[in-house]
mmCIF file of C-alpha atoms and ligand atoms in Angstrom:
data_model
loop_
_atom_site.group_PDB
_atom_site.id
_atom_site.type_symbol
_atom_site.label_atom_id
_atom_site.label_comp_id
_atom_site.label_asym_id
_atom_site.label_seq_id
_atom_site.Cartn_x
_atom_site.Cartn_y
_atom_site.Cartn_z
ATOM 1 C CA MET D 1 3.973 43.219 -18.394
ATOM 2 C CA ASN D 2 5.027 39.618 -18.958
ATOM 3 C CA SER D 3 8.535 38.143 -18.251
ATOM 4 C CA GLY D 4 9.700 38.700 -21.926
ATOM 5 C CA ASN D 5 9.637 42.469 -21.735
ATOM 6 C CA LEU D 6 12.758 44.449 -22.766
ATOM 7 C CA LEU D 7 14.070 47.711 -21.429
ATOM 8 C CA VAL D 8 15.803 50.096 -23.810
ATOM 9 C CA LEU D 9 18.039 52.799 -22.221
ATOM 10 C CA GLY D 10 18.824 55.639 -24.677
ATOM 11 C CA MET D 11 22.115 57.418 -24.383
ATOM 12 C CA GLY D 12 22.201 59.056 -27.891
ATOM 13 C CA GLY D 13 25.083 58.672 -30.350
ATOM 14 C CA THR D 14 25.114 58.379 -34.111
ATOM 15 C CA ILE D 15 22.508 55.859 -33.982
ATOM 16 C CA ALA D 16 20.143 58.667 -32.899
ATOM 17 C CA GLY D 17 21.892 61.109 -35.040
ATOM 18 C CA LEU D 18 20.814 63.057 -38.122
ATOM 19 C CA ALA D 19 22.725 64.383 -41.021
ATOM 20 C CA THR D 20 21.744 67.830 -42.369
ATOM 21 C CA ASP D 21 22.107 66.282 -45.837
ATOM 22 C CA PRO D 22 21.579 62.559 -45.938
ATOM 23 C CA GLN D 23 23.780 62.357 -48.986
ATOM 24 C CA LYS D 24 26.741 63.509 -46.872
ATOM 25 C CA PRO D 25 26.255 61.191 -43.881
ATOM 26 C CA MET D 26 29.658 61.916 -42.296
ATOM 27 C CA SER D 27 28.512 65.456 -41.255
ATOM 28 C CA TYR D 28 25.794 65.072 -38.693
ATOM 29 C CA GLN D 29 24.666 65.764 -35.126
ATOM 30 C CA ALA D 30 24.600 62.814 -32.835
ATOM 31 C CA GLY D 31 21.737 62.399 -30.350
ATOM 32 C CA GLN D 32 18.770 63.933 -32.224
ATOM 33 C CA ILE D 33 16.146 61.283 -32.194
ATOM 34 C CA SER D 34 14.671 59.677 -28.997
ATOM 35 C CA ALA D 35 15.283 56.013 -28.212
ATOM 36 C CA HIS D 36 11.545 55.607 -28.493
ATOM 37 C CA GLY D 37 11.698 56.970 -31.981
ATOM 38 C CA LEU D 38 14.451 54.488 -32.943
ATOM 39 C CA ILE D 39 12.284 51.556 -31.660
ATOM 40 C CA GLU D 40 9.188 52.831 -33.392
ATOM 41 C CA ALA D 41 11.093 53.100 -36.749
ATOM 42 C CA LEU D 42 11.956 49.345 -36.566
ATOM 43 C CA GLN D 43 8.268 48.392 -36.891
ATOM 44 C CA LEU D 44 8.943 45.268 -34.907
ATOM 45 C CA ASP D 45 6.676 42.200 -34.993
ATOM 46 C CA SER D 46 4.490 41.585 -32.018
ATOM 47 C CA ASP D 47 6.704 38.629 -31.052
ATOM 48 C CA MET D 48 9.292 41.017 -29.597
ATOM 49 C CA GLY D 49 6.774 41.812 -26.837
ATOM 50 C CA PRO D 50 6.423 45.128 -25.057
ATOM 51 C CA ILE D 51 9.520 47.374 -24.948
ATOM 52 C CA GLU D 52 9.945 50.013 -22.175
ATOM 53 C CA VAL D 53 12.085 52.910 -23.128
ATOM 54 C CA ILE D 54 14.024 55.270 -20.693
ATOM 55 C CA GLN D 55 16.013 58.108 -22.173
ATOM 56 C CA VAL D 56 18.907 58.474 -19.831
ATOM 57 C CA ALA D 57 20.644 60.964 -22.104
ATOM 58 C CA ASN D 58 20.649 61.976 -25.850
ATOM 59 C CA MET D 59 24.233 63.079 -26.429
ATOM 60 C CA ASP D 60 27.453 62.665 -28.437
ATOM 61 C CA SER D 61 29.320 60.105 -26.308
ATOM 62 C CA ARG D 62 32.591 62.069 -26.684
ATOM 63 C CA HIS D 63 31.117 64.189 -23.836
ATOM 64 C CA MET D 64 30.564 61.172 -21.582
ATOM 65 C CA ASN D 65 31.367 61.824 -17.939
ATOM 66 C CA GLU D 66 31.254 60.128 -14.540
ATOM 67 C CA GLU D 67 27.900 61.431 -13.500
ATOM 68 C CA LEU D 68 26.232 60.076 -16.746
ATOM 69 C CA LEU D 69 28.073 56.733 -16.282
ATOM 70 C CA MET D 70 26.540 56.484 -12.763
ATOM 71 C CA GLN D 71 23.038 57.425 -14.039
ATOM 72 C CA LEU D 72 23.264 54.817 -16.757
ATOM 73 C CA ALA D 73 24.616 52.219 -14.339
ATOM 74 C CA TRP D 74 21.817 52.851 -11.831
ATOM 75 C CA ALA D 75 19.281 52.542 -14.578
ATOM 76 C CA VAL D 76 20.805 49.271 -15.709
ATOM 77 C CA LYS D 77 20.822 47.969 -12.021
ATOM 78 C CA ALA D 78 17.266 48.834 -11.553
ATOM 79 C CA GLY D 79 16.275 47.050 -14.747
ATOM 80 C CA LEU D 80 18.379 43.933 -13.833
ATOM 81 C CA GLU D 81 16.603 43.747 -10.436
ATOM 82 C CA ARG D 82 13.124 43.990 -11.977
ATOM 83 C CA GLU D 83 11.385 40.699 -12.401
ATOM 84 C CA ASP D 84 9.398 42.055 -15.386
ATOM 85 C CA VAL D 85 12.410 42.904 -17.408
ATOM 86 C CA ALA D 86 13.928 40.007 -19.374
ATOM 87 C CA GLY D 87 16.888 41.988 -20.907
ATOM 88 C CA ILE D 88 18.251 45.474 -21.450
ATOM 89 C CA VAL D 89 19.461 47.234 -24.550
ATOM 90 C CA VAL D 90 21.579 50.424 -24.373
ATOM 91 C CA THR D 91 21.813 52.584 -27.357
ATOM 92 C CA HIS D 92 25.062 54.455 -27.143
ATOM 93 C CA GLY D 93 27.495 56.478 -29.207
ATOM 94 C CA THR D 94 30.410 54.312 -30.527
ATOM 95 C CA ASP D 95 33.144 56.703 -29.645
ATOM 96 C CA THR D 96 33.200 55.787 -25.996
ATOM 97 C CA MET D 97 31.217 52.635 -26.019
ATOM 98 C CA GLU D 98 34.127 50.641 -25.020
ATOM 99 C CA GLU D 99 34.728 52.681 -21.844
ATOM 100 C CA THR D 100 31.056 52.333 -20.695
ATOM 101 C CA GLY D 101 31.293 48.710 -21.616
ATOM 102 C CA VAL D 102 34.271 48.107 -19.259
ATOM 103 C CA PHE D 103 32.676 50.201 -16.590
ATOM 104 C CA LEU D 104 29.382 48.209 -16.727
ATOM 105 C CA HIS D 105 31.204 44.905 -17.026
ATOM 106 C CA ALA D 106 33.232 45.674 -13.826
ATOM 107 C CA THR D 107 30.326 46.960 -11.724
ATOM 108 C CA LEU D 108 27.235 45.010 -13.012
ATOM 109 C CA GLY D 109 28.593 42.094 -14.995
ATOM 110 C CA LYS D 110 28.065 39.487 -12.183
ATOM 111 C CA LEU D 111 24.668 40.960 -11.348
ATOM 112 C CA ALA D 112 23.511 40.434 -14.873
ATOM 113 C CA SER D 113 24.855 36.861 -14.799
ATOM 114 C CA HIS D 114 23.122 36.210 -11.482
ATOM 115 C CA TYR D 115 19.804 37.320 -12.934
ATOM 116 C CA ARG D 116 20.556 35.374 -16.154
ATOM 117 C CA LYS D 117 20.083 38.573 -18.278
ATOM 118 C CA ALA D 118 22.026 40.261 -20.963
ATOM 119 C CA VAL D 119 22.597 44.063 -21.117
ATOM 120 C CA VAL D 120 23.432 44.714 -24.752
ATOM 121 C CA LEU D 121 25.201 47.942 -25.920
ATOM 122 C CA THR D 122 24.836 48.948 -29.512
ATOM 123 C CA GLY D 123 25.219 51.985 -31.732
ATOM 124 C CA ALA D 124 25.869 52.960 -35.349
ATOM 125 C CA MET D 125 28.424 54.461 -37.592
ATOM 126 C CA LEU D 126 25.932 56.296 -39.797
ATOM 127 C CA PRO D 127 23.288 58.648 -38.725
ATOM 128 C CA ALA D 128 19.751 57.452 -38.806
ATOM 129 C CA ASN D 129 18.690 59.312 -41.951
ATOM 130 C CA ALA D 130 21.712 58.100 -44.048
ATOM 131 C CA GLU D 131 20.883 55.874 -46.975
ATOM 132 C CA HIS D 132 22.521 52.803 -45.632
ATOM 133 C CA ALA D 133 22.132 53.542 -41.905
ATOM 134 C CA ASP D 134 23.468 50.683 -39.826
ATOM 135 C CA GLY D 135 21.557 51.634 -36.705
ATOM 136 C CA PRO D 136 18.366 49.790 -37.409
ATOM 137 C CA THR D 137 20.165 46.425 -37.989
ATOM 138 C CA ASN D 138 22.392 46.838 -34.899
ATOM 139 C CA LEU D 139 19.389 47.762 -32.706
ATOM 140 C CA ARG D 140 17.502 44.900 -34.039
ATOM 141 C CA ALA D 141 20.281 42.403 -33.273
ATOM 142 C CA ALA D 142 20.687 43.971 -29.819
ATOM 143 C CA LEU D 143 17.086 43.415 -29.029
ATOM 144 C CA TYR D 144 17.085 39.810 -30.072
ATOM 145 C CA LEU D 145 20.378 39.165 -28.214
ATOM 146 C CA ALA D 146 18.814 40.607 -25.057
ATOM 147 C CA LYS D 147 15.542 38.789 -25.550
ATOM 148 C CA GLU D 148 17.073 35.411 -26.177
ATOM 149 C CA ALA D 149 19.708 35.463 -23.492
ATOM 150 C CA ARG D 150 18.261 32.669 -21.498
ATOM 151 C CA GLU D 151 18.090 30.374 -24.514
ATOM 152 C CA THR D 152 21.581 31.208 -25.710
ATOM 153 C CA GLN D 153 22.958 31.356 -22.156
ATOM 154 C CA GLN D 154 24.656 34.621 -23.098
ATOM 155 C CA PHE D 155 24.408 36.727 -19.982
ATOM 156 C CA GLY D 156 26.428 39.681 -18.666
ATOM 157 C CA ILE D 157 27.364 43.010 -20.371
ATOM 158 C CA LEU D 158 27.467 42.482 -24.071
ATOM 159 C CA ALA D 159 27.621 44.555 -27.175
ATOM 160 C CA VAL D 160 26.712 43.939 -30.738
ATOM 161 C CA MET D 161 27.959 45.959 -33.752
ATOM 162 C CA ALA D 162 27.956 45.008 -37.438
ATOM 163 C CA GLY D 163 26.453 41.612 -36.665
ATOM 164 C CA LYS D 164 29.229 40.669 -34.165
ATOM 165 C CA PRO D 165 28.142 40.083 -30.523
ATOM 166 C CA CYS D 166 30.780 40.072 -27.818
ATOM 167 C CA LEU D 167 31.468 40.949 -24.229
ATOM 168 C CA ALA D 168 31.338 44.810 -24.136
ATOM 169 C CA ARG D 169 34.677 44.766 -22.241
ATOM 170 C CA ASP D 170 36.325 43.268 -25.228
ATOM 171 C CA LEU D 171 35.158 45.812 -27.840
ATOM 172 C CA SER D 172 37.211 48.681 -29.234
ATOM 173 C CA LYS D 173 36.729 51.206 -31.957
ATOM 174 C CA GLN D 174 39.606 50.836 -34.301
ATOM 175 C CA HIS D 175 38.556 52.915 -37.456
ATOM 176 C CA THR D 176 37.398 56.523 -37.759
ATOM 177 C CA HIS D 177 34.385 55.777 -40.010
ATOM 178 C CA ALA D 178 34.109 52.217 -41.385
ATOM 179 C CA LEU D 179 30.910 50.383 -40.614
ATOM 180 C CA ASP D 180 32.886 47.673 -38.937
ATOM 181 C CA ALA D 181 34.969 50.215 -36.889
ATOM 182 C CA LEU D 182 34.263 48.454 -33.672
ATOM 183 C CA VAL D 183 36.174 45.274 -33.384
ATOM 184 C CA VAL D 184 36.438 42.443 -30.755
ATOM 185 C CA ASN D 185 39.838 42.192 -29.264
ATOM 186 C CA ALA D 186 40.909 38.614 -28.956
ATOM 187 C CA ARG D 187 41.575 37.814 -25.330
ATOM 188 C CA GLU D 188 45.211 37.452 -24.461
ATOM 189 C CA LEU D 189 45.485 36.784 -20.924
ATOM 190 C CA ASP D 190 48.409 37.627 -18.723
ATOM 191 C CA GLY D 191 47.118 35.928 -15.549
ATOM 192 C CA PRO D 192 43.540 35.044 -14.657
ATOM 193 C CA ILE D 193 40.841 37.622 -15.443
ATOM 194 C CA HIS D 194 37.806 35.875 -14.072
ATOM 195 C CA LYS D 195 38.781 35.453 -10.547
ATOM 196 C CA ARG D 196 36.611 38.353 -9.250
ATOM 197 C CA GLN D 197 33.769 36.783 -7.390
ATOM 198 C CA ALA D 198 31.690 39.887 -7.076
ATOM 199 C CA ASP D 199 31.096 43.135 -8.934
ATOM 200 C CA LEU D 200 33.005 46.120 -7.992
ATOM 201 C CA ASN D 201 30.914 48.611 -6.009
ATOM 202 C CA LEU D 202 29.182 51.230 -8.085
ATOM 203 C CA PRO D 203 30.687 54.585 -7.331
ATOM 204 C CA THR D 204 28.480 56.878 -5.313
ATOM 205 C CA GLN D 205 30.698 59.890 -5.347
ATOM 206 C CA MET D 206 30.542 62.548 -8.076
ATOM 207 C CA VAL D 207 34.303 62.898 -8.222
ATOM 208 C CA TRP D 208 36.323 59.960 -9.224
ATOM 209 C CA PRO D 209 40.095 59.564 -9.037
ATOM 210 C CA TRP D 210 41.912 61.908 -11.534
ATOM 211 C CA ILE D 211 43.708 59.823 -14.057
ATOM 212 C CA GLU D 212 45.311 61.024 -17.192
ATOM 213 C CA ILE D 213 46.587 59.142 -20.278
ATOM 214 C CA ILE D 214 50.047 60.002 -21.591
ATOM 215 C CA THR D 215 51.317 58.709 -24.913
ATOM 216 C CA SER D 216 54.840 57.559 -25.296
ATOM 217 C CA HIS D 217 56.301 58.590 -28.658
ATOM 218 C CA GLY D 218 59.698 59.574 -30.372
ATOM 219 C CA GLY D 219 60.852 62.666 -28.593
ATOM 220 C CA SER D 220 58.909 62.195 -25.305
ATOM 221 C CA SER D 221 60.096 64.434 -22.527
ATOM 222 C CA GLY D 222 58.255 63.332 -19.489
ATOM 223 C CA ARG D 223 57.614 66.970 -18.586
ATOM 224 C CA LEU D 224 53.892 66.323 -18.725
ATOM 225 C CA VAL D 225 54.254 63.896 -15.847
ATOM 226 C CA ASP D 226 55.800 66.517 -13.689
ATOM 227 C CA MET D 227 53.106 68.977 -14.544
ATOM 228 C CA LEU D 228 50.425 66.432 -13.641
ATOM 229 C CA THR D 229 52.100 65.327 -10.525
ATOM 230 C CA SER D 230 52.420 68.921 -9.294
ATOM 231 C CA GLN D 231 48.706 69.300 -9.778
ATOM 232 C CA GLY D 232 47.677 66.294 -7.854
ATOM 233 C CA VAL D 233 47.009 63.670 -10.499
ATOM 234 C CA GLU D 234 46.239 60.262 -8.836
ATOM 235 C CA GLY D 235 46.992 57.936 -11.670
ATOM 236 C CA ILE D 236 48.627 57.864 -15.049
ATOM 237 C CA VAL D 237 47.951 55.405 -17.858
ATOM 238 C CA ILE D 238 50.795 55.157 -20.264
ATOM 239 C CA ALA D 239 49.720 54.570 -23.964
ATOM 240 C CA GLY D 240 53.098 52.926 -24.765
ATOM 241 C CA THR D 241 54.524 52.123 -28.090
ATOM 242 C CA GLY D 242 54.420 48.593 -29.466
ATOM 243 C CA GLN D 243 54.225 46.117 -26.624
ATOM 244 C CA GLY D 244 53.779 48.897 -24.138
ATOM 245 C CA SER D 245 57.294 50.082 -24.266
ATOM 246 C CA VAL D 246 58.113 53.603 -22.916
ATOM 247 C CA HIS D 247 60.622 56.204 -24.011
ATOM 248 C CA GLN D 248 63.500 56.416 -21.586
ATOM 249 C CA ASN D 249 62.890 60.070 -20.866
ATOM 250 C CA LEU D 250 59.196 59.536 -20.052
ATOM 251 C CA ALA D 251 59.998 56.397 -18.047
ATOM 252 C CA GLN D 252 62.437 58.233 -15.742
ATOM 253 C CA HIS D 253 59.647 60.712 -14.818
ATOM 254 C CA LEU D 254 57.122 57.840 -14.448
ATOM 255 C CA ILE D 255 59.374 55.907 -12.102
ATOM 256 C CA LEU D 256 59.552 58.899 -9.826
ATOM 257 C CA ALA D 257 55.724 59.420 -10.084
ATOM 258 C CA ALA D 258 55.122 55.848 -9.007
ATOM 259 C CA GLU D 259 57.613 56.290 -6.101
ATOM 260 C CA ALA D 260 55.619 59.252 -5.091
ATOM 261 C CA GLY D 261 52.479 57.081 -4.801
ATOM 262 C CA ILE D 262 50.920 57.742 -8.130
ATOM 263 C CA ALA D 263 49.261 54.617 -9.777
ATOM 264 C CA VAL D 264 50.952 53.954 -13.147
ATOM 265 C CA VAL D 265 49.365 51.462 -15.625
ATOM 266 C CA ARG D 266 51.152 50.574 -18.837
ATOM 267 C CA SER D 267 49.091 49.930 -21.907
ATOM 268 C CA SER D 268 49.749 50.156 -25.698
ATOM 269 C CA ARG D 269 48.715 52.791 -28.221
ATOM 270 C CA THR D 270 48.609 50.182 -31.039
ATOM 271 C CA GLY D 271 45.035 49.356 -30.622
ATOM 272 C CA ALA D 272 45.255 45.637 -30.436
ATOM 273 C CA GLY D 273 46.931 42.927 -28.544
ATOM 274 C CA ALA D 274 47.909 42.616 -24.771
ATOM 275 C CA VAL D 275 50.666 44.270 -22.788
ATOM 276 C CA PHE D 276 52.422 41.588 -20.632
ATOM 277 C CA SER D 277 53.928 42.321 -17.196
ATOM 278 C CA GLU D 278 57.381 40.989 -18.016
ATOM 279 C CA ILE D 279 57.827 42.506 -21.420
ATOM 280 C CA PRO D 280 59.882 44.452 -22.308
ATOM 281 C CA GLU D 281 60.870 44.930 -18.681
ATOM 282 C CA PRO D 282 59.122 43.790 -15.489
ATOM 283 C CA ASP D 283 56.624 46.288 -14.220
ATOM 284 C CA SER D 284 57.255 45.295 -10.685
ATOM 285 C CA ALA D 285 60.763 46.831 -10.734
ATOM 286 C CA TRP D 286 59.101 50.277 -10.874
ATOM 287 C CA ASN D 287 55.750 49.551 -9.204
ATOM 288 C CA TRP D 288 53.865 49.855 -12.540
ATOM 289 C CA LEU D 289 51.174 47.494 -13.604
ATOM 290 C CA SER D 290 50.451 46.243 -17.162
ATOM 291 C CA ALA D 291 47.017 46.902 -18.554
ATOM 292 C CA ARG D 292 46.898 43.411 -20.205
ATOM 293 C CA ASP D 293 44.298 43.541 -22.998
ATOM 294 C CA LEU D 294 42.750 46.891 -21.779
ATOM 295 C CA ASN D 295 43.553 49.737 -24.226
ATOM 296 C CA PRO D 296 44.453 53.091 -22.790
ATOM 297 C CA ALA D 297 40.938 54.456 -22.501
ATOM 298 C CA LYS D 298 39.599 51.144 -20.909
ATOM 299 C CA ALA D 299 42.633 50.951 -18.603
ATOM 300 C CA ARG D 300 41.828 54.537 -17.503
ATOM 301 C CA ILE D 301 38.210 53.615 -16.364
ATOM 302 C CA ALA D 302 39.491 50.323 -14.837
ATOM 303 C CA LEU D 303 42.071 52.273 -12.833
ATOM 304 C CA GLN D 304 39.500 54.732 -11.512
ATOM 305 C CA LEU D 305 37.337 51.909 -10.404
ATOM 306 C CA ALA D 306 40.303 50.022 -8.895
ATOM 307 C CA LEU D 307 41.396 53.043 -6.863
ATOM 308 C CA LEU D 308 37.821 53.721 -5.640
ATOM 309 C CA GLU D 309 37.356 50.181 -4.504
ATOM 310 C CA ALA D 310 40.757 49.968 -2.891
ATOM 311 C CA ASN D 311 39.871 53.093 -0.962
ATOM 312 C CA SER D 312 36.586 51.732 0.201
ATOM 313 C CA ARG D 313 37.780 48.264 1.035
ATOM 314 C CA LYS D 314 41.049 49.257 2.654
ATOM 315 C CA THR D 315 41.941 45.533 2.677
ATOM 316 C CA GLU D 316 43.126 45.202 -0.865
ATOM 317 C CA ASP D 317 45.566 47.172 -2.997
ATOM 318 C CA TRP D 318 44.457 48.759 -6.330
ATOM 319 C CA GLN D 319 46.711 46.484 -8.249
ATOM 320 C CA SER D 320 44.986 43.325 -7.295
ATOM 321 C CA ILE D 321 41.591 44.863 -7.961
ATOM 322 C CA PHE D 322 42.704 46.107 -11.371
ATOM 323 C CA ALA D 323 43.927 42.602 -12.233
ATOM 324 C CA THR D 324 40.384 41.344 -11.986
ATOM 325 C CA ILE D 325 38.813 43.858 -14.452
HETATM 326 C C1 SIN L 1 29.132 59.261 -30.442
HETATM 327 O O1 SIN L 1 29.914 58.452 -29.928
HETATM 328 O O2 SIN L 1 28.189 59.635 -29.850
HETATM 329 C C2 SIN L 1 29.227 59.787 -31.867
HETATM 330 C C3 SIN L 1 29.900 58.782 -32.709
HETATM 331 C C4 SIN L 1 29.125 57.501 -32.880
HETATM 332 O O3 SIN L 1 28.127 57.212 -32.236
HETATM 333 O O4 SIN L 1 29.527 56.740 -33.847
#
C-alpha cells in the first residue's frame, strides 16, 4: 500500500440502513449494509487510492456501549499508528455520534495530531435506499477530508455531516429527522480547553464509572438522586434548565450527593450554548462542576473518562481532568 491509503471503520447507523419501503424512508433498520458495500456503491475514481475496510460493528448507535467504544478506539489507534494509513473514516449512527466523538477526541485526538492524520466520523439521516439518501455525499466528503488532512492541516478527530466539517467533539444532534440535524456548537469557553498536553488513557476495564443524567424540570423532586445514591451511582450529570439552572428540590438532593462524594456536573438541556461556572450560582459552593459547552450526553462520557483517569493517576482530581476535555 502507498502512503495515501485510507482506512474505513464501519460501525453501522442509518448510513448503512435500509428502509422496507424506500418511499417511506423514516421507517428503516440501521446497520444493514457493510461498510465495504457503502464504499463500493460510491464508485470512486482511482485517485482516491486503495481503501481498507474493517467492520467493527453494524448496529443502531442507540445501543452503543463501553465495550464497543473501546473496540472502535483500539481500531482507530492501530490505524493511526500504521505508516501505510493516511487517514481514517468512521461510518457511525448519528444518534450517538457526538458521544463517540467526545470519547475519541479525549483519548486519541492528540495522537491523531501527532501523526498528522484526520479521523473523520460521518453518517446519514436517511437510509441508503432512500431516494435522496445523504449517506453517499457525507461518506465521500469524509473520505476527502481524511485524505487531504496533510494539505489542509486539519488533523484530529473530526466529523462531517451535510457538508459541514468540524471537530467531532463540537457536534451535536439537534433535530429528530432533518438532513442537517447535526450541528456544530460554537465554542464558548469558560476557561481554557486546550491545556491538556496528552490524551487521556484509553480505558482498559470493561466496567466504567456509573454515571446517570437527571433532567431538571418544573416539579422536580430530587427523589431520583436518592434512589441512585442508594444504588451506588458514582456521578450525576444534571441536564439543567436554561443556563444550567436546577430546581431547588433537585438541588437540595444533589448538594447532599456531592457531599457524599458523588461527582456532580451541571449542563443544560437546551441543546446549545455553554454553562458557565458562576451562573446562576457558583458551582464551587456545592462542589459541582459546570460542563461548559458539553451537552448532557457528552458531559456523561467526559465525566466517565475523568473519573477513570483520576483513579489511575491518583495525582489529579477528576475536576481538573474534566476541565481539559
Ligand atoms: C443510529 O444512530 O444508528 C440510527 C440513527 C442514525 O444513524 O441517524
